[in-house]
Amino acid sequence: MSPALSLLILLGAEAIALKEKATVQGRWIRVIDLVDADRTDPATRARIAEFYVGRAPDEGRTRTISAAEIRRELESRGIDLRGVIWNGESVEVSRGVSADADLLRRAIQRALEKHVGAASVRLVSVEPDTSPDAGDVVEIRSEGSRFVAVMSSGAKIDIVARVLRMREAVFAARDLAPGRLIDASDLETRRIEATDDERLLDLGAVVGSVTAGRVRMGAAISPADLRLKVSVRRGDVVRAVSPSYEVDARALEDGVAGQEIGLEFATSRNRLRARIVDSTRVTVVETSR
């Protein structure tokens, strides 16, 4: 604390001094969380203790709150700040995890990892994030891209999580200039953690493609880096595979590996949509009459 500010507080002046960084618990930020208690006079701390200044950032992120924002919020609540001495321009706020929330997240993490099998799980959000009387996790239910944890008390916890599995991805083995026709020696594969819906290119789809821009050595190669070669052309007959059948189908459009295209069964002419695996095989997504 500066000597001048210390003297003013001793003489009874009202002062609000902001922290440079603050960690908050829960979903909302209180003004008192942002104030340096040692440099703010007790009377002012008491006046502002119960006021809030917005939502806390998500875990792993920060939010910067300016002194002007805090002042506007307090004045909107009828707090007279005309005689208050301010110190500090902004506060960088991050969100911490309470002991109860940490225990709940750890329990859900273990149950989710068991539920999804050989995969890493990164929790994005847990709602509610604390449930002291919920007991143990007895079941995990999948609901689309979300999950629900059923607790021994009967309580249900909504979960959003990223499920990461080891998958093979293609990387540049050397610097690749724009317009280069790629061959196998230009590439290497590595196993990385990725979600099921992340589109990772197959080595066979990359070889024979042309770079759309410069690709640096060691960079993962994405569809945006390439002008991909066509794997299946309109009129090609490929094997369409589903959990209940495997039949020949004729492509109705061109497509590259990993892309969904329209086809028709070679015998009935009924339509279907499928995702291209390679030049001879597709995986059925949906069928229509």
mmCIF file of C-alpha atoms in Angstrom:
data_model
loop_
_atom_site.group_PDB
_atom_site.id
_atom_site.type_symbol
_atom_site.label_atom_id
_atom_site.label_comp_id
_atom_site.label_asym_id
_atom_site.label_seq_id
_atom_site.Cartn_x
_atom_site.Cartn_y
_atom_site.Cartn_z
ATOM 1 C CA MET A 1 0.000 0.000 0.000
ATOM 2 C CA SER A 2 1.336 3.451 -0.847
ATOM 3 C CA PRO A 3 2.080 5.724 2.139
ATOM 4 C CA ALA A 4 -0.361 8.335 0.822
ATOM 5 C CA LEU A 5 -3.224 5.823 0.531
ATOM 6 C CA SER A 6 -2.436 4.424 4.007
ATOM 7 C CA LEU A 7 -2.593 7.908 5.485
ATOM 8 C CA LEU A 8 -5.896 8.694 3.779
ATOM 9 C CA ILE A 9 -7.474 5.487 5.104
ATOM 10 C CA LEU A 10 -6.179 6.242 8.614
ATOM 11 C CA LEU A 11 -7.768 9.679 8.339
ATOM 12 C CA GLY A 12 -11.117 8.073 7.523
ATOM 13 C CA ALA A 13 -11.148 8.388 3.732
ATOM 14 C CA GLU A 14 -13.162 5.856 1.728
ATOM 15 C CA ALA A 15 -10.967 3.829 -0.632
ATOM 16 C CA ILE A 16 -11.436 0.916 -3.029
ATOM 17 C CA ALA A 17 -8.229 -0.812 -4.121
ATOM 18 C CA LEU A 18 -8.486 -3.576 -6.702
ATOM 19 C CA LYS A 19 -6.452 -6.763 -6.856
ATOM 20 C CA GLU A 20 -4.473 -7.445 -10.020
ATOM 21 C CA LYS A 21 -5.800 -11.026 -10.138
ATOM 22 C CA ALA A 22 -8.635 -12.787 -8.338
ATOM 23 C CA THR A 23 -9.923 -16.357 -8.148
ATOM 24 C CA VAL A 24 -13.625 -16.834 -7.455
ATOM 25 C CA GLN A 25 -15.738 -19.821 -6.476
ATOM 26 C CA GLY A 26 -19.076 -20.580 -8.068
ATOM 27 C CA ARG A 27 -20.816 -19.025 -11.060
ATOM 28 C CA TRP A 28 -20.962 -15.340 -10.057
ATOM 29 C CA ILE A 29 -18.398 -12.664 -9.223
ATOM 30 C CA ARG A 30 -18.906 -10.507 -6.156
ATOM 31 C CA VAL A 31 -17.389 -7.046 -6.043
ATOM 32 C CA ILE A 32 -15.800 -7.977 -2.708
ATOM 33 C CA ASP A 33 -13.881 -10.778 -4.477
ATOM 34 C CA LEU A 34 -12.073 -8.166 -6.568
ATOM 35 C CA VAL A 35 -11.106 -5.834 -3.739
ATOM 36 C CA ASP A 36 -7.800 -5.883 -1.870
ATOM 37 C CA ALA A 37 -8.935 -6.073 1.755
ATOM 38 C CA ASP A 38 -5.720 -4.567 3.134
ATOM 39 C CA ARG A 39 -5.982 -1.469 0.938
ATOM 40 C CA THR A 40 -9.741 -0.876 1.133
ATOM 41 C CA ASP A 41 -11.228 0.747 4.200
ATOM 42 C CA PRO A 42 -13.528 -1.478 6.334
ATOM 43 C CA ALA A 43 -16.606 0.748 5.973
ATOM 44 C CA THR A 44 -16.449 0.660 2.171
ATOM 45 C CA ARG A 45 -15.911 -3.118 2.176
ATOM 46 C CA ALA A 46 -19.059 -3.510 4.244
ATOM 47 C CA ARG A 47 -21.069 -1.301 1.855
ATOM 48 C CA ILE A 48 -20.150 -3.291 -1.264
ATOM 49 C CA ALA A 49 -19.933 -6.803 0.186
ATOM 50 C CA GLU A 50 -23.233 -8.150 -1.183
ATOM 51 C CA PHE A 51 -23.100 -6.815 -4.733
ATOM 52 C CA TYR A 52 -22.275 -8.865 -7.842
ATOM 53 C CA VAL A 53 -20.623 -7.838 -11.090
ATOM 54 C CA GLY A 54 -21.487 -10.627 -13.540
ATOM 55 C CA ARG A 55 -20.777 -14.268 -14.283
ATOM 56 C CA ALA A 56 -17.533 -16.020 -13.506
ATOM 57 C CA PRO A 57 -15.534 -17.293 -16.495
ATOM 58 C CA ASP A 58 -15.558 -20.979 -17.367
ATOM 59 C CA GLU A 59 -12.847 -23.080 -15.775
ATOM 60 C CA GLY A 60 -9.556 -22.660 -17.587
ATOM 61 C CA ARG A 61 -10.517 -19.199 -18.877
ATOM 62 C CA THR A 62 -10.146 -15.687 -17.497
ATOM 63 C CA ARG A 63 -12.236 -12.541 -17.605
ATOM 64 C CA THR A 64 -10.911 -9.011 -17.181
ATOM 65 C CA ILE A 65 -13.197 -6.645 -15.259
ATOM 66 C CA SER A 66 -12.362 -2.944 -15.344
ATOM 67 C CA ALA A 67 -12.726 -0.438 -12.535
ATOM 68 C CA ALA A 68 -15.244 1.416 -14.722
ATOM 69 C CA GLU A 69 -17.464 -1.706 -14.916
ATOM 70 C CA ILE A 70 -17.340 -2.144 -11.139
ATOM 71 C CA ARG A 71 -18.123 1.527 -10.579
ATOM 72 C CA ARG A 72 -21.109 1.438 -12.977
ATOM 73 C CA GLU A 73 -22.513 -1.661 -11.257
ATOM 74 C CA LEU A 74 -22.217 -0.136 -7.783
ATOM 75 C CA GLU A 75 -23.696 3.191 -8.855
ATOM 76 C CA SER A 76 -26.622 1.377 -10.506
ATOM 77 C CA ARG A 77 -27.334 -0.155 -7.091
ATOM 78 C CA GLY A 78 -27.457 3.258 -5.430
ATOM 79 C CA ILE A 79 -23.954 3.306 -3.939
ATOM 80 C CA ASP A 80 -22.619 6.867 -3.770
ATOM 81 C CA LEU A 81 -18.966 6.756 -4.871
ATOM 82 C CA ARG A 82 -18.279 10.476 -5.219
ATOM 83 C CA GLY A 83 -15.924 10.549 -2.231
ATOM 84 C CA VAL A 84 -14.230 7.185 -2.863
ATOM 85 C CA ILE A 85 -10.557 7.006 -3.819
ATOM 86 C CA TRP A 86 -9.951 4.291 -6.442
ATOM 87 C CA ASN A 87 -6.712 2.370 -6.870
ATOM 88 C CA GLY A 88 -6.226 -0.106 -9.734
ATOM 89 C CA GLU A 89 -7.608 -0.178 -13.285
ATOM 90 C CA SER A 90 -8.782 -3.778 -13.742
ATOM 91 C CA VAL A 91 -8.820 -7.286 -12.303
ATOM 92 C CA GLU A 92 -8.086 -10.541 -14.164
ATOM 93 C CA VAL A 93 -10.596 -13.063 -12.824
ATOM 94 C CA SER A 94 -10.308 -16.839 -12.983
ATOM 95 C CA ARG A 95 -12.626 -19.470 -11.588
ATOM 96 C CA GLY A 96 -11.533 -21.848 -8.849
ATOM 97 C CA VAL A 97 -13.115 -25.088 -7.747
ATOM 98 C CA SER A 98 -14.425 -25.581 -4.213
ATOM 99 C CA ALA A 99 -13.540 -28.717 -2.249
ATOM 100 C CA ASP A 100 -17.088 -30.108 -2.695
ATOM 101 C CA ALA A 101 -17.058 -29.358 -6.422
ATOM 102 C CA ASP A 102 -13.623 -30.927 -6.801
ATOM 103 C CA LEU A 103 -14.743 -34.155 -5.097
ATOM 104 C CA LEU A 104 -17.840 -34.337 -7.301
ATOM 105 C CA ARG A 105 -15.844 -33.741 -10.494
ATOM 106 C CA ARG A 106 -13.287 -36.376 -9.556
ATOM 107 C CA ALA A 107 -16.032 -38.940 -8.922
ATOM 108 C CA ILE A 108 -17.738 -38.093 -12.223
ATOM 109 C CA GLN A 109 -14.400 -38.207 -14.051
ATOM 110 C CA ARG A 110 -13.703 -41.748 -12.803
ATOM 111 C CA ALA A 111 -17.232 -42.946 -13.626
ATOM 112 C CA LEU A 112 -17.101 -41.401 -17.122
ATOM 113 C CA GLU A 113 -13.732 -42.968 -17.911
ATOM 114 C CA LYS A 114 -15.132 -46.364 -16.929
ATOM 115 C CA HIS A 115 -18.308 -45.730 -18.953
ATOM 116 C CA VAL A 116 -16.576 -44.778 -22.223
ATOM 117 C CA GLY A 117 -13.771 -47.323 -22.013
ATOM 118 C CA ALA A 118 -10.210 -46.693 -23.173
ATOM 119 C CA ALA A 119 -10.391 -42.927 -23.501
ATOM 120 C CA SER A 120 -9.430 -39.691 -21.788
ATOM 121 C CA VAL A 121 -12.242 -37.506 -20.525
ATOM 122 C CA ARG A 122 -12.065 -33.731 -20.118
ATOM 123 C CA LEU A 123 -14.986 -32.257 -18.248
ATOM 124 C CA VAL A 124 -16.334 -29.065 -19.812
ATOM 125 C CA SER A 125 -19.178 -28.389 -17.376
ATOM 126 C CA VAL A 126 -21.001 -30.070 -14.507
ATOM 127 C CA GLU A 127 -24.446 -28.795 -13.513
ATOM 128 C CA PRO A 128 -25.039 -28.426 -10.639
ATOM 129 C CA ASP A 129 -21.343 -28.182 -9.856
ATOM 130 C CA THR A 130 -21.856 -29.049 -6.183
ATOM 131 C CA SER A 131 -24.255 -31.541 -4.636
ATOM 132 C CA PRO A 132 -23.108 -32.311 -1.060
ATOM 133 C CA ASP A 133 -25.897 -34.800 -0.263
ATOM 134 C CA ALA A 134 -25.974 -36.565 -3.631
ATOM 135 C CA GLY A 135 -23.847 -39.522 -2.543
ATOM 136 C CA ASP A 136 -21.891 -41.651 -5.008
ATOM 137 C CA VAL A 137 -22.160 -41.936 -8.782
ATOM 138 C CA VAL A 138 -24.164 -45.107 -9.480
ATOM 139 C CA GLU A 139 -24.727 -44.750 -13.224
ATOM 140 C CA ILE A 140 -23.631 -42.723 -16.240
ATOM 141 C CA ARG A 141 -26.150 -42.296 -19.054
ATOM 142 C CA SER A 142 -25.261 -41.093 -22.545
ATOM 143 C CA GLU A 143 -27.624 -38.514 -24.047
ATOM 144 C CA GLY A 144 -26.230 -37.594 -27.447
ATOM 145 C CA SER A 145 -23.073 -35.560 -26.939
ATOM 146 C CA ARG A 146 -23.940 -35.054 -23.284
ATOM 147 C CA PHE A 147 -23.994 -37.332 -20.264
ATOM 148 C CA VAL A 148 -26.037 -37.598 -17.079
ATOM 149 C CA ALA A 149 -24.608 -38.893 -13.796
ATOM 150 C CA VAL A 150 -27.205 -40.584 -11.599
ATOM 151 C CA MET A 151 -26.262 -40.303 -7.930
ATOM 152 C CA SER A 152 -27.109 -42.723 -5.108
ATOM 153 C CA SER A 153 -29.535 -40.127 -3.687
ATOM 154 C CA GLY A 154 -31.423 -40.129 -7.011
ATOM 155 C CA ALA A 155 -30.070 -36.707 -7.959
ATOM 156 C CA LYS A 156 -29.011 -36.211 -11.591
ATOM 157 C CA ILE A 157 -25.980 -34.222 -12.687
ATOM 158 C CA ASP A 158 -25.830 -32.892 -16.272
ATOM 159 C CA ILE A 159 -22.384 -33.257 -17.826
ATOM 160 C CA VAL A 160 -20.708 -31.893 -20.919
ATOM 161 C CA ALA A 161 -17.384 -33.585 -21.627
ATOM 162 C CA ARG A 162 -14.887 -34.130 -24.417
ATOM 163 C CA VAL A 163 -14.153 -37.828 -24.878
ATOM 164 C CA LEU A 164 -10.711 -38.298 -26.419
ATOM 165 C CA ARG A 165 -9.498 -41.540 -27.953
ATOM 166 C CA MET A 166 -6.158 -42.459 -29.472
ATOM 167 C CA ARG A 167 -6.482 -42.049 -33.235
ATOM 168 C CA GLU A 168 -4.059 -41.930 -36.116
ATOM 169 C CA ALA A 169 -3.373 -38.554 -37.727
ATOM 170 C CA VAL A 170 -1.213 -37.479 -40.663
ATOM 171 C CA PHE A 171 1.649 -34.988 -40.227
ATOM 172 C CA ALA A 172 4.050 -33.323 -42.648
ATOM 173 C CA ALA A 173 7.480 -34.988 -42.587
ATOM 174 C CA ARG A 174 9.050 -31.939 -44.293
ATOM 175 C CA ASP A 175 8.084 -28.438 -45.359
ATOM 176 C CA LEU A 176 5.547 -28.677 -48.181
ATOM 177 C CA ALA A 177 5.266 -25.850 -50.692
ATOM 178 C CA PRO A 178 1.900 -24.717 -52.099
ATOM 179 C CA GLY A 179 0.794 -26.777 -55.100
ATOM 180 C CA ARG A 180 2.938 -29.795 -54.224
ATOM 181 C CA LEU A 181 1.679 -33.219 -55.270
ATOM 182 C CA ILE A 182 2.065 -35.204 -52.067
ATOM 183 C CA ASP A 183 3.651 -38.643 -51.954
ATOM 184 C CA ALA A 184 4.088 -41.017 -49.025
ATOM 185 C CA SER A 185 7.636 -39.824 -48.248
ATOM 186 C CA ASP A 186 6.238 -36.349 -47.470
ATOM 187 C CA LEU A 187 4.149 -37.725 -44.604
ATOM 188 C CA GLU A 188 4.280 -39.467 -41.272
ATOM 189 C CA THR A 189 1.532 -40.760 -39.015
ATOM 190 C CA ARG A 190 1.233 -40.354 -35.264
ATOM 191 C CA ARG A 191 -1.317 -41.502 -32.743
ATOM 192 C CA ILE A 192 -2.940 -38.570 -30.977
ATOM 193 C CA GLU A 193 -5.895 -37.978 -28.685
ATOM 194 C CA ALA A 194 -8.942 -36.716 -30.587
ATOM 195 C CA THR A 195 -12.715 -36.768 -30.292
ATOM 196 C CA ASP A 196 -14.738 -39.134 -32.473
ATOM 197 C CA ASP A 197 -16.228 -36.245 -34.465
ATOM 198 C CA GLU A 198 -12.886 -34.610 -35.308
ATOM 199 C CA ARG A 199 -12.141 -35.265 -38.963
ATOM 200 C CA LEU A 200 -8.667 -36.764 -39.149
ATOM 201 C CA LEU A 201 -7.380 -37.535 -42.612
ATOM 202 C CA ASP A 202 -6.459 -41.038 -43.664
ATOM 203 C CA LEU A 203 -2.956 -41.462 -45.111
ATOM 204 C CA GLY A 204 -4.432 -42.871 -48.308
ATOM 205 C CA ALA A 205 -6.579 -39.772 -48.777
ATOM 206 C CA VAL A 206 -3.598 -37.426 -48.436
ATOM 207 C CA VAL A 207 -1.180 -39.224 -50.775
ATOM 208 C CA GLY A 208 -1.899 -37.974 -54.281
ATOM 209 C CA SER A 209 -3.547 -34.765 -53.060
ATOM 210 C CA VAL A 210 -2.156 -31.288 -53.736
ATOM 211 C CA THR A 211 -1.288 -28.749 -51.039
ATOM 212 C CA ALA A 212 -3.522 -25.677 -51.065
ATOM 213 C CA GLY A 213 -0.947 -23.615 -49.142
ATOM 214 C CA ARG A 214 2.367 -23.971 -47.348
ATOM 215 C CA VAL A 215 2.515 -26.736 -44.713
ATOM 216 C CA ARG A 216 5.344 -26.653 -42.192
ATOM 217 C CA MET A 217 7.269 -29.754 -41.145
ATOM 218 C CA GLY A 218 5.666 -31.372 -38.098
ATOM 219 C CA ALA A 219 2.256 -29.762 -38.638
ATOM 220 C CA ALA A 220 -0.865 -31.900 -38.567
ATOM 221 C CA ILE A 221 -2.456 -31.939 -42.015
ATOM 222 C CA SER A 222 -6.101 -30.887 -42.176
ATOM 223 C CA PRO A 223 -8.594 -30.875 -45.074
ATOM 224 C CA ALA A 224 -8.092 -27.090 -45.338
ATOM 225 C CA ASP A 225 -4.417 -27.661 -46.225
ATOM 226 C CA LEU A 226 -5.219 -29.759 -49.292
ATOM 227 C CA ARG A 227 -7.043 -30.063 -52.536
ATOM 228 C CA LEU A 228 -8.037 -33.644 -51.806
ATOM 229 C CA LYS A 229 -8.112 -36.235 -54.530
ATOM 230 C CA VAL A 230 -11.493 -37.770 -55.284
ATOM 231 C CA SER A 231 -11.846 -41.254 -53.772
ATOM 232 C CA VAL A 232 -15.226 -42.143 -55.283
ATOM 233 C CA ARG A 233 -16.568 -40.723 -58.540
ATOM 234 C CA ARG A 234 -20.145 -40.471 -59.699
ATOM 235 C CA GLY A 235 -21.182 -43.814 -61.214
ATOM 236 C CA ASP A 236 -18.623 -45.879 -59.265
ATOM 237 C CA VAL A 237 -20.004 -49.034 -57.633
ATOM 238 C CA VAL A 238 -18.803 -49.461 -54.041
ATOM 239 C CA ARG A 239 -19.637 -51.725 -51.121
ATOM 240 C CA ALA A 240 -22.121 -50.093 -48.720
ATOM 241 C CA VAL A 241 -21.780 -51.426 -45.184
ATOM 242 C CA SER A 242 -24.227 -51.026 -42.286
ATOM 243 C CA PRO A 243 -24.659 -52.972 -39.002
ATOM 244 C CA SER A 244 -27.391 -55.109 -40.643
ATOM 245 C CA TYR A 245 -26.334 -55.510 -44.270
ATOM 246 C CA GLU A 246 -23.581 -55.178 -46.868
ATOM 247 C CA VAL A 247 -24.544 -54.537 -50.509
ATOM 248 C CA ASP A 248 -23.337 -52.840 -53.687
ATOM 249 C CA ALA A 249 -24.328 -49.210 -54.264
ATOM 250 C CA ARG A 250 -23.711 -46.710 -57.069
ATOM 251 C CA ALA A 251 -22.358 -43.243 -56.250
ATOM 252 C CA LEU A 252 -24.532 -40.305 -57.319
ATOM 253 C CA GLU A 253 -21.765 -37.737 -56.782
ATOM 254 C CA ASP A 254 -18.006 -37.391 -56.402
ATOM 255 C CA GLY A 255 -16.510 -37.476 -52.916
ATOM 256 C CA VAL A 256 -13.304 -37.706 -50.903
ATOM 257 C CA ALA A 257 -12.493 -40.010 -48.003
ATOM 258 C CA GLY A 258 -14.446 -39.043 -44.884
ATOM 259 C CA GLN A 259 -17.127 -37.144 -46.827
ATOM 260 C CA GLU A 260 -20.826 -38.076 -46.918
ATOM 261 C CA ILE A 261 -22.285 -38.606 -50.399
ATOM 262 C CA GLY A 262 -25.536 -39.790 -51.939
ATOM 263 C CA LEU A 263 -25.755 -43.264 -53.486
ATOM 264 C CA GLU A 264 -28.391 -45.689 -54.722
ATOM 265 C CA PHE A 265 -28.575 -49.428 -54.210
ATOM 266 C CA ALA A 266 -27.405 -51.185 -57.346
ATOM 267 C CA THR A 267 -30.511 -53.429 -57.493
ATOM 268 C CA SER A 268 -33.464 -51.515 -56.041
ATOM 269 C CA ARG A 269 -32.371 -47.958 -56.895
ATOM 270 C CA ASN A 270 -33.427 -46.837 -53.398
ATOM 271 C CA ARG A 271 -31.344 -43.920 -52.181
ATOM 272 C CA LEU A 272 -28.954 -43.795 -49.233
ATOM 273 C CA ARG A 273 -26.316 -41.553 -47.760
ATOM 274 C CA ALA A 274 -22.976 -42.931 -46.669
ATOM 275 C CA ARG A 275 -19.543 -41.788 -45.544
ATOM 276 C CA ILE A 276 -16.639 -42.732 -47.799
ATOM 277 C CA VAL A 277 -14.058 -45.026 -46.208
ATOM 278 C CA ASP A 278 -11.936 -45.536 -49.335
ATOM 279 C CA SER A 279 -12.390 -46.003 -53.067
ATOM 280 C CA THR A 280 -14.232 -49.327 -52.625
ATOM 281 C CA ARG A 281 -16.172 -49.001 -49.375
ATOM 282 C CA VAL A 282 -18.667 -46.647 -47.703
ATOM 283 C CA THR A 283 -20.413 -46.690 -44.321
ATOM 284 C CA VAL A 284 -24.190 -46.188 -44.447
ATOM 285 C CA VAL A 285 -25.458 -43.134 -42.549
ATOM 286 C CA GLU A 286 -29.114 -43.194 -43.561
ATOM 287 C CA THR A 287 -31.401 -44.695 -46.190
ATOM 288 C CA SER A 288 -34.550 -43.433 -47.890
ATOM 289 C CA ARG A 289 -37.071 -44.870 -50.331
#
